[in-house]
mmCIF file of C-alpha atoms in Angstrom:
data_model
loop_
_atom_site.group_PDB
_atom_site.id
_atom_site.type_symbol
_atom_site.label_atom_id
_atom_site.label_comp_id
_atom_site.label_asym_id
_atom_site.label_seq_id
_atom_site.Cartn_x
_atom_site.Cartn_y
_atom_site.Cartn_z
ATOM 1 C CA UNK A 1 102.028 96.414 100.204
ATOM 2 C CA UNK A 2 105.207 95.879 102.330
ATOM 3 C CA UNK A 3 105.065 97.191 105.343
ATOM 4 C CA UNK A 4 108.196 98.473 107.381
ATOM 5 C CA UNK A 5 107.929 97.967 110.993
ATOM 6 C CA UNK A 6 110.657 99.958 113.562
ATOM 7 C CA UNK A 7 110.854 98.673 117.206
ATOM 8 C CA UNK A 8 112.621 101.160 119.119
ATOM 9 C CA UNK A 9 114.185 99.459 122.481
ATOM 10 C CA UNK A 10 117.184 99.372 124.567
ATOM 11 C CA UNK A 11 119.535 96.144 124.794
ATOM 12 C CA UNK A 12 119.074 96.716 128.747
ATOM 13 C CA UNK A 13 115.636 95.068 128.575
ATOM 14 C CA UNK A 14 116.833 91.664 127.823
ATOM 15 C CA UNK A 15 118.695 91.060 130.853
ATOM 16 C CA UNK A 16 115.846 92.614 132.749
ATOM 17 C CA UNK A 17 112.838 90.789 133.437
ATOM 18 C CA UNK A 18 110.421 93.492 134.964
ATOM 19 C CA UNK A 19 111.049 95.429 131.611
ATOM 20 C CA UNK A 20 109.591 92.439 129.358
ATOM 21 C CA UNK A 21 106.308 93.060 127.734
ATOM 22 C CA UNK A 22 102.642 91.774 129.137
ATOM 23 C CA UNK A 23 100.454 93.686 126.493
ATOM 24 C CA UNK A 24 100.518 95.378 123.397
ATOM 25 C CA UNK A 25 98.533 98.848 121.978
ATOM 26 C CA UNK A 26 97.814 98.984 118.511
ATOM 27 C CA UNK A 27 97.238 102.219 116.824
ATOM 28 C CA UNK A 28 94.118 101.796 114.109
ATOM 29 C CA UNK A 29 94.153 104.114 111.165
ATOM 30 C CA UNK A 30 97.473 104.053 108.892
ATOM 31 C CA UNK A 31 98.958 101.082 111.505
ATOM 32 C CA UNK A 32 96.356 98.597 110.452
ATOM 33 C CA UNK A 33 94.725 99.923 107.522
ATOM 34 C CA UNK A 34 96.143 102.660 105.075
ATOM 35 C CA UNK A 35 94.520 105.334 105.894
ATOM 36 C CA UNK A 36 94.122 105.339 101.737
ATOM 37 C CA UNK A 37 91.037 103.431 102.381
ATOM 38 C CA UNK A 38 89.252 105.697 102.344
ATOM 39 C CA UNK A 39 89.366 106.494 99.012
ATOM 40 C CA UNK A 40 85.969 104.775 98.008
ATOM 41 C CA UNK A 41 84.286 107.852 99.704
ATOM 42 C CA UNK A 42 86.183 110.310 98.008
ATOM 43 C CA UNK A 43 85.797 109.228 95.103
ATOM 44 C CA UNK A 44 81.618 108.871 95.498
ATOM 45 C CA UNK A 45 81.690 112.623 96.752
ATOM 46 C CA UNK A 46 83.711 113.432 93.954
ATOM 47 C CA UNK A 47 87.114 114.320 95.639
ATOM 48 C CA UNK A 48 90.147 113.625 94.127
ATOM 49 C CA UNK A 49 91.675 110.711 95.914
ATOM 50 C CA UNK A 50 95.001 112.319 96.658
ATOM 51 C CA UNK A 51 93.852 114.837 99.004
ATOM 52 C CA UNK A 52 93.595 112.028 101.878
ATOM 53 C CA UNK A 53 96.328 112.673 103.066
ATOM 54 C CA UNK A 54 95.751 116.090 102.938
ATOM 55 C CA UNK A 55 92.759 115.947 104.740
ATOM 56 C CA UNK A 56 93.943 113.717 107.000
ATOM 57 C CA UNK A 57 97.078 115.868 108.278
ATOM 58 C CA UNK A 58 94.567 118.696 108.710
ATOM 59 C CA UNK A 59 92.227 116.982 111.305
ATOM 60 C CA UNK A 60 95.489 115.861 113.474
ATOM 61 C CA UNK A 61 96.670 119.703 113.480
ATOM 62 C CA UNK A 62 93.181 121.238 114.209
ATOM 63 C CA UNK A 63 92.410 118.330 116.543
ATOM 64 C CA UNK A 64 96.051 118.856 118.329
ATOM 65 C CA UNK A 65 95.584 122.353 118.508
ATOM 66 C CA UNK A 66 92.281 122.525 120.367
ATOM 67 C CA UNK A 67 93.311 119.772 122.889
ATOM 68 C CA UNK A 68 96.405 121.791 123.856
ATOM 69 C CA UNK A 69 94.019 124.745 123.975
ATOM 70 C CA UNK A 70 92.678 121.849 126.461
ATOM 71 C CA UNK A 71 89.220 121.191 124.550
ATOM 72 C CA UNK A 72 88.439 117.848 123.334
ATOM 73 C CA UNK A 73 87.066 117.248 119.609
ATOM 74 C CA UNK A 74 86.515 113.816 118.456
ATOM 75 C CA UNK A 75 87.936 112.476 115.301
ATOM 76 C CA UNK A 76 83.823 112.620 113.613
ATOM 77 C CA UNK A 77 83.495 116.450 114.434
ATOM 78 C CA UNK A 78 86.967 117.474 113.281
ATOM 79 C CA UNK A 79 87.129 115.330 110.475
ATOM 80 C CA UNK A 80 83.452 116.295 109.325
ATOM 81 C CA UNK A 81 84.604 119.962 108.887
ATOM 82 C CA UNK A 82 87.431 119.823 107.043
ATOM 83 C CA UNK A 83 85.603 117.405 104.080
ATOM 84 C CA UNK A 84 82.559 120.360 104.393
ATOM 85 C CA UNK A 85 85.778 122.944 103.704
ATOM 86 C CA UNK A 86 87.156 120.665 101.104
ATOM 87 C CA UNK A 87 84.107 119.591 98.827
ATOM 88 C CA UNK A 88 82.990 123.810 99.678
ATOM 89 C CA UNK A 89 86.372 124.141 97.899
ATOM 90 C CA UNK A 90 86.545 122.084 94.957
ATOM 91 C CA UNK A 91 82.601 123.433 94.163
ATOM 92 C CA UNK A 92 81.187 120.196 94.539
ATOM 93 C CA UNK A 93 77.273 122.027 93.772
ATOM 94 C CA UNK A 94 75.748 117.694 93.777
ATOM 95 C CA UNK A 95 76.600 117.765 97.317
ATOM 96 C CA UNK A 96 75.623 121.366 98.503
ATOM 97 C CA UNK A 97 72.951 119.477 100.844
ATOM 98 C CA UNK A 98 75.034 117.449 102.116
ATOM 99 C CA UNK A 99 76.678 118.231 105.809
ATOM 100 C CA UNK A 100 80.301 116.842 106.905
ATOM 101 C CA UNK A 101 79.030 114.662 109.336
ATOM 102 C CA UNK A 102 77.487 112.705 106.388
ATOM 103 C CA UNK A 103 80.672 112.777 104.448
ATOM 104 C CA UNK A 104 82.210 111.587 107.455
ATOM 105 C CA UNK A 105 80.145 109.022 107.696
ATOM 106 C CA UNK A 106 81.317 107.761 104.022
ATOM 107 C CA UNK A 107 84.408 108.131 104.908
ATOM 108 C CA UNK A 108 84.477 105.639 108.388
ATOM 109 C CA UNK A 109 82.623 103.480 106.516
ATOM 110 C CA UNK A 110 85.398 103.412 104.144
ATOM 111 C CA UNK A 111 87.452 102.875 106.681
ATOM 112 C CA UNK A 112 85.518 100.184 108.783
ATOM 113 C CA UNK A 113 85.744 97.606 105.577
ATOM 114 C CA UNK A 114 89.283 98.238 104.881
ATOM 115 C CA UNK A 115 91.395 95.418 104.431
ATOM 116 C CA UNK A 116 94.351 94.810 106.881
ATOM 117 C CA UNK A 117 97.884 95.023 105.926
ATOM 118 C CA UNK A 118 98.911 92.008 105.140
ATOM 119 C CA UNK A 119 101.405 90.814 107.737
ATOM 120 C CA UNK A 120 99.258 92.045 110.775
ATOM 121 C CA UNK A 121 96.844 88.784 110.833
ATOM 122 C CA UNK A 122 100.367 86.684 111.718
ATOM 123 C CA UNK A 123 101.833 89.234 113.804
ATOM 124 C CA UNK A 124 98.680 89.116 115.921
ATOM 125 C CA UNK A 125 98.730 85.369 116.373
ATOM 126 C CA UNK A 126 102.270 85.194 116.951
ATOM 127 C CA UNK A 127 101.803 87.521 119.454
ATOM 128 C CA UNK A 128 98.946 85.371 121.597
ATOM 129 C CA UNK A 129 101.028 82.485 120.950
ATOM 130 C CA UNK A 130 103.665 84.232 123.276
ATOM 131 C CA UNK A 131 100.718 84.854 125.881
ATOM 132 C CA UNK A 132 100.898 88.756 124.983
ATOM 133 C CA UNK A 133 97.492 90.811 125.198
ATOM 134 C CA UNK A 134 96.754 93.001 122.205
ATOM 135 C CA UNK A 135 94.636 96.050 122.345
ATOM 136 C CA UNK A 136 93.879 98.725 120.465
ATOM 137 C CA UNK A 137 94.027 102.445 121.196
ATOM 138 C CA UNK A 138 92.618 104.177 118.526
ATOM 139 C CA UNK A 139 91.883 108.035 117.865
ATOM 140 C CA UNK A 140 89.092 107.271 116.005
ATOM 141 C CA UNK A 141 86.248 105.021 117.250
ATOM 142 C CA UNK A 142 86.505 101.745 119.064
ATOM 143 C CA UNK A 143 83.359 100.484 118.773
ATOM 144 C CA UNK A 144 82.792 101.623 115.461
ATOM 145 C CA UNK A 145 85.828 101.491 113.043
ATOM 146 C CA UNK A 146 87.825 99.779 114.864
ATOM 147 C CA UNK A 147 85.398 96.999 115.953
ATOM 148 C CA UNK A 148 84.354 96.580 112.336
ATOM 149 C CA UNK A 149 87.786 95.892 110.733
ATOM 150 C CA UNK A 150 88.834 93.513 113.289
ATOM 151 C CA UNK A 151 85.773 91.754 112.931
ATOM 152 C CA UNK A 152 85.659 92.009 109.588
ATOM 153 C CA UNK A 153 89.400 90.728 108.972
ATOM 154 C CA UNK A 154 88.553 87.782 111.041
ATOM 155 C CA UNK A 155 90.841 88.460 113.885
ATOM 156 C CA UNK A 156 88.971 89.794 116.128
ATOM 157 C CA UNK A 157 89.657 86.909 118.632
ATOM 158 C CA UNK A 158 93.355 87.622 118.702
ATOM 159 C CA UNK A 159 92.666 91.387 120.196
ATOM 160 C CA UNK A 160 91.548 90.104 123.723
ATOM 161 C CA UNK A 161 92.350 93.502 125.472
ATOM 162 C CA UNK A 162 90.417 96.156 125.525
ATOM 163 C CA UNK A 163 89.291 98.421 122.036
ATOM 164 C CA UNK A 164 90.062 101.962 123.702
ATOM 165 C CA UNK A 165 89.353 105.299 122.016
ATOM 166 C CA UNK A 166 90.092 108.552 123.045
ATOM 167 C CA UNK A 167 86.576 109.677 123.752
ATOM 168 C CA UNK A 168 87.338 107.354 126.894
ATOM 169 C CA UNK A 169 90.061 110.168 128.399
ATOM 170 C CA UNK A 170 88.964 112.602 126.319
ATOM 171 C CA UNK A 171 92.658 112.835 125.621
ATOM 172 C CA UNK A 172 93.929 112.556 121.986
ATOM 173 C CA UNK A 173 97.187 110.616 121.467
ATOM 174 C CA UNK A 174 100.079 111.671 121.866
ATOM 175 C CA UNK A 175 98.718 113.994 124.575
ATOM 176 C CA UNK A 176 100.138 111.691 128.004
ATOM 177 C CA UNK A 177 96.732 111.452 129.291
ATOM 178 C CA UNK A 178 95.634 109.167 126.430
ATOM 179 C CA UNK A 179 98.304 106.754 127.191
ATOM 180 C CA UNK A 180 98.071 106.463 130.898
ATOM 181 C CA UNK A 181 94.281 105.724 130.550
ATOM 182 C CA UNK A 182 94.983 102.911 128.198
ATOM 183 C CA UNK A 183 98.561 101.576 130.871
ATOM 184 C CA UNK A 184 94.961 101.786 133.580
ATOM 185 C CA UNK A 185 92.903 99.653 131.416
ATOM 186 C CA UNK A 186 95.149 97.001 131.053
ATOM 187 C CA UNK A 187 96.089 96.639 134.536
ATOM 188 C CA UNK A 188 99.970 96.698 133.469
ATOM 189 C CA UNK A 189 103.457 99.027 134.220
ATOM 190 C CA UNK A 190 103.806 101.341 131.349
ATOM 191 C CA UNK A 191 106.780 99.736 131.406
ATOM 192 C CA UNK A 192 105.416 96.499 130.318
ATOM 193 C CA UNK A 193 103.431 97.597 127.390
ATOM 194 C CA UNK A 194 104.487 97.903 123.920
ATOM 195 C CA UNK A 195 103.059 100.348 121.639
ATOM 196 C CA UNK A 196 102.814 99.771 117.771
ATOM 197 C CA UNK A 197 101.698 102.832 115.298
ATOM 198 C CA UNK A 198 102.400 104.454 111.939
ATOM 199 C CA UNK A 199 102.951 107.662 113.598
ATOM 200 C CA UNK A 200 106.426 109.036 115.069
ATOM 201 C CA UNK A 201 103.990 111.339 116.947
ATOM 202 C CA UNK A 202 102.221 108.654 118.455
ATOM 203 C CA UNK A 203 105.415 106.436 119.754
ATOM 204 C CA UNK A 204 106.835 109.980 121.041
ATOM 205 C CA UNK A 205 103.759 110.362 122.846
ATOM 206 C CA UNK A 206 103.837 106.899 124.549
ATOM 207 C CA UNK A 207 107.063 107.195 125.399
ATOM 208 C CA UNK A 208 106.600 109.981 127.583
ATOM 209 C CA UNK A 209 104.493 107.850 129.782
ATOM 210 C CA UNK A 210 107.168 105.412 130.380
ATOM 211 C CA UNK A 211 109.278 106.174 133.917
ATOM 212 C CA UNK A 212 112.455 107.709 132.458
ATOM 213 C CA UNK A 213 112.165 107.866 129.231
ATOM 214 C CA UNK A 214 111.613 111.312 127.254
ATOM 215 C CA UNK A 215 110.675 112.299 123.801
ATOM 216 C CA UNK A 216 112.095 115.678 123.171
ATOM 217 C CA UNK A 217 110.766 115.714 119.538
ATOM 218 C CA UNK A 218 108.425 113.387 117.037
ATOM 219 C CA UNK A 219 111.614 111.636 116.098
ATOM 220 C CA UNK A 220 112.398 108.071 117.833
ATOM 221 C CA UNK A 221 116.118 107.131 118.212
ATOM 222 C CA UNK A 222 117.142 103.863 118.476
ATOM 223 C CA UNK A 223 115.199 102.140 115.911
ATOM 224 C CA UNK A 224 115.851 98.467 115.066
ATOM 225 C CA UNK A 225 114.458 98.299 110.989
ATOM 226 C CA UNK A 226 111.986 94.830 110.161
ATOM 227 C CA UNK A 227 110.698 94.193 106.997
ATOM 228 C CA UNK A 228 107.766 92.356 108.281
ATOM 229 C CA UNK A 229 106.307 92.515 111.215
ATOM 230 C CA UNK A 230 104.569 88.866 111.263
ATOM 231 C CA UNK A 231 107.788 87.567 110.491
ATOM 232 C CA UNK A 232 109.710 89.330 113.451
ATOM 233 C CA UNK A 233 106.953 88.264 115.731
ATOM 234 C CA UNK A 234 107.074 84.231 114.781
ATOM 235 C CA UNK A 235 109.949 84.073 117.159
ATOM 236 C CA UNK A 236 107.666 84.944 120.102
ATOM 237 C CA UNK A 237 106.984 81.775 121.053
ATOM 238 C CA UNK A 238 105.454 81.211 125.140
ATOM 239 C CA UNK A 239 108.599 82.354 127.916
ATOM 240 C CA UNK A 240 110.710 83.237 125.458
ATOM 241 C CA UNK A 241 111.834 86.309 127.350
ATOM 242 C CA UNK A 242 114.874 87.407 125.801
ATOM 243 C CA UNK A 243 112.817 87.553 122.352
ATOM 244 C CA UNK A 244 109.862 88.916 123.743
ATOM 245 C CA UNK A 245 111.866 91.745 124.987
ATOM 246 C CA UNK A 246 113.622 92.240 121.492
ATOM 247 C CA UNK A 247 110.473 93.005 119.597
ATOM 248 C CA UNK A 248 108.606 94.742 122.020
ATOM 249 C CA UNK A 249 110.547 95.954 124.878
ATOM 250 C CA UNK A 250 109.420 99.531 124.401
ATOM 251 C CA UNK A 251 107.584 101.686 122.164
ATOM 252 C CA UNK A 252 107.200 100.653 118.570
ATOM 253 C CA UNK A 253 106.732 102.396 115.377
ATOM 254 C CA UNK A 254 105.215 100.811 112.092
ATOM 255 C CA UNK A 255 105.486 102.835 108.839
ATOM 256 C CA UNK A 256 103.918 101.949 105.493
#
């Protein structure tokens, strides 16, 4: 699958040197993996495939909607209720004993041996070739998905930040308090980080943080289109600023 990567920016970073990135987030689900993956699960639970995406959208509102009601519900909880309502839905009598939390379970397992995109593996070593820190920052689990399909892809060693979730703030992205734990944990100016993600949500959200910049909706202006995202990283090569602040100067978004 091609993936479409859009790095939003402004040309006023490349004369500036205390605007050049020193680390960069990565989003998890749908930035590294389709979130499609998952469709070994439903299919063993016997749900149609093409309600993913569905299901998926569902678990962002709810989980949205009860942290601006300022309660925190993890990705597991949220996402376990909605496949309970779905397989309830579709009549699914094989798995009336199971609960959601098991068909979550299937589901981040799913998930946890997904296969990476196919230009992140370069992007990531193009990036520690230029001396940039990747993390993640995840709204799923860290330790769990996350961990797995980094170590799994074999690239594990290239992410030498931190894996952050937002059970850490208790904060979901693209709620400001995610972000600013993450800008903590690294030790670096939000200024200085670069944030990659599938979701316009999520680069609105971390653009917030940044001192002067405002999102006033989920769209991003400004966007600079790549093809592929390995290949706009190769140029990062150690101190080269000016190119280092072209890719990454500010909040990025990644779209399959």
């Amino acid at each position: 699958m091609n993936v479409i990567k859009k790095l939003t920016g402004y040309k006023q970073s490349l004369d500036k040197p205390e605007l050049r990135p020193k680390a960069v987030l990565l989003d998890v689900n749908g930035t590294l993996f389709p979130a499609a993956a998952a469709a070994p699960a439903f299919k063993e639970l016997g749900l149609d495939e093409g309600l993913i995406e569905l299901w998926f959208a569902r678990v962002l509102r709810d989980a949205f909607a009860a942290q601006a009601a300022g309660v925190f519900r993890p990705l597991k909880e949220v996402g376990a209720y909605h496949l309970e309502v779905m397989l309830r839905a579709a009549g699914k009598e094989e798995w009336s004993r199971l609960s959601g939390v098991d068909a979550m379970s299937k589901v981040a397992a799913a998930w946890a041996a997904a296969a990476l995109y196919p230009d992140i593996p370069d992007a990531l070593r193009h990036l520690n070739n230029a001396n940039i820190k990747v993390s993640v920052l995840t709204n799923g689990s860290a330790d769990g998905i996350a961990n797995a399909v980094l170590g799994g892809n074999k690239v594990m060693q290239l992410v030498k930040g931190p894996l952050l979730d937002i059970s850490m703030p208790e904060a979901w992205k693209p709620f400001s308090s995610s972000y600013q734990y993450a800008v903590k944990q690294l030790g670096v100016s939000a200024e200085r980080v670069c944030m990659v993600a599938s979701h316009p949500w999520d680069i609105a959200g971390a653009m917030q943080v940044r001192r002067g910049r405002h999102a006033g909706s989920s769209t991003v202006d400004g966007k600079q289109v790549i093809n592929d995202w390995s290949r706009s990283c190769s140029s990062l090569r150690p101190n080269a600023a000016q190119e280092v602040a072209r890719q990454c100067s500010s909040s990025a978004m990644v779209q399959d």
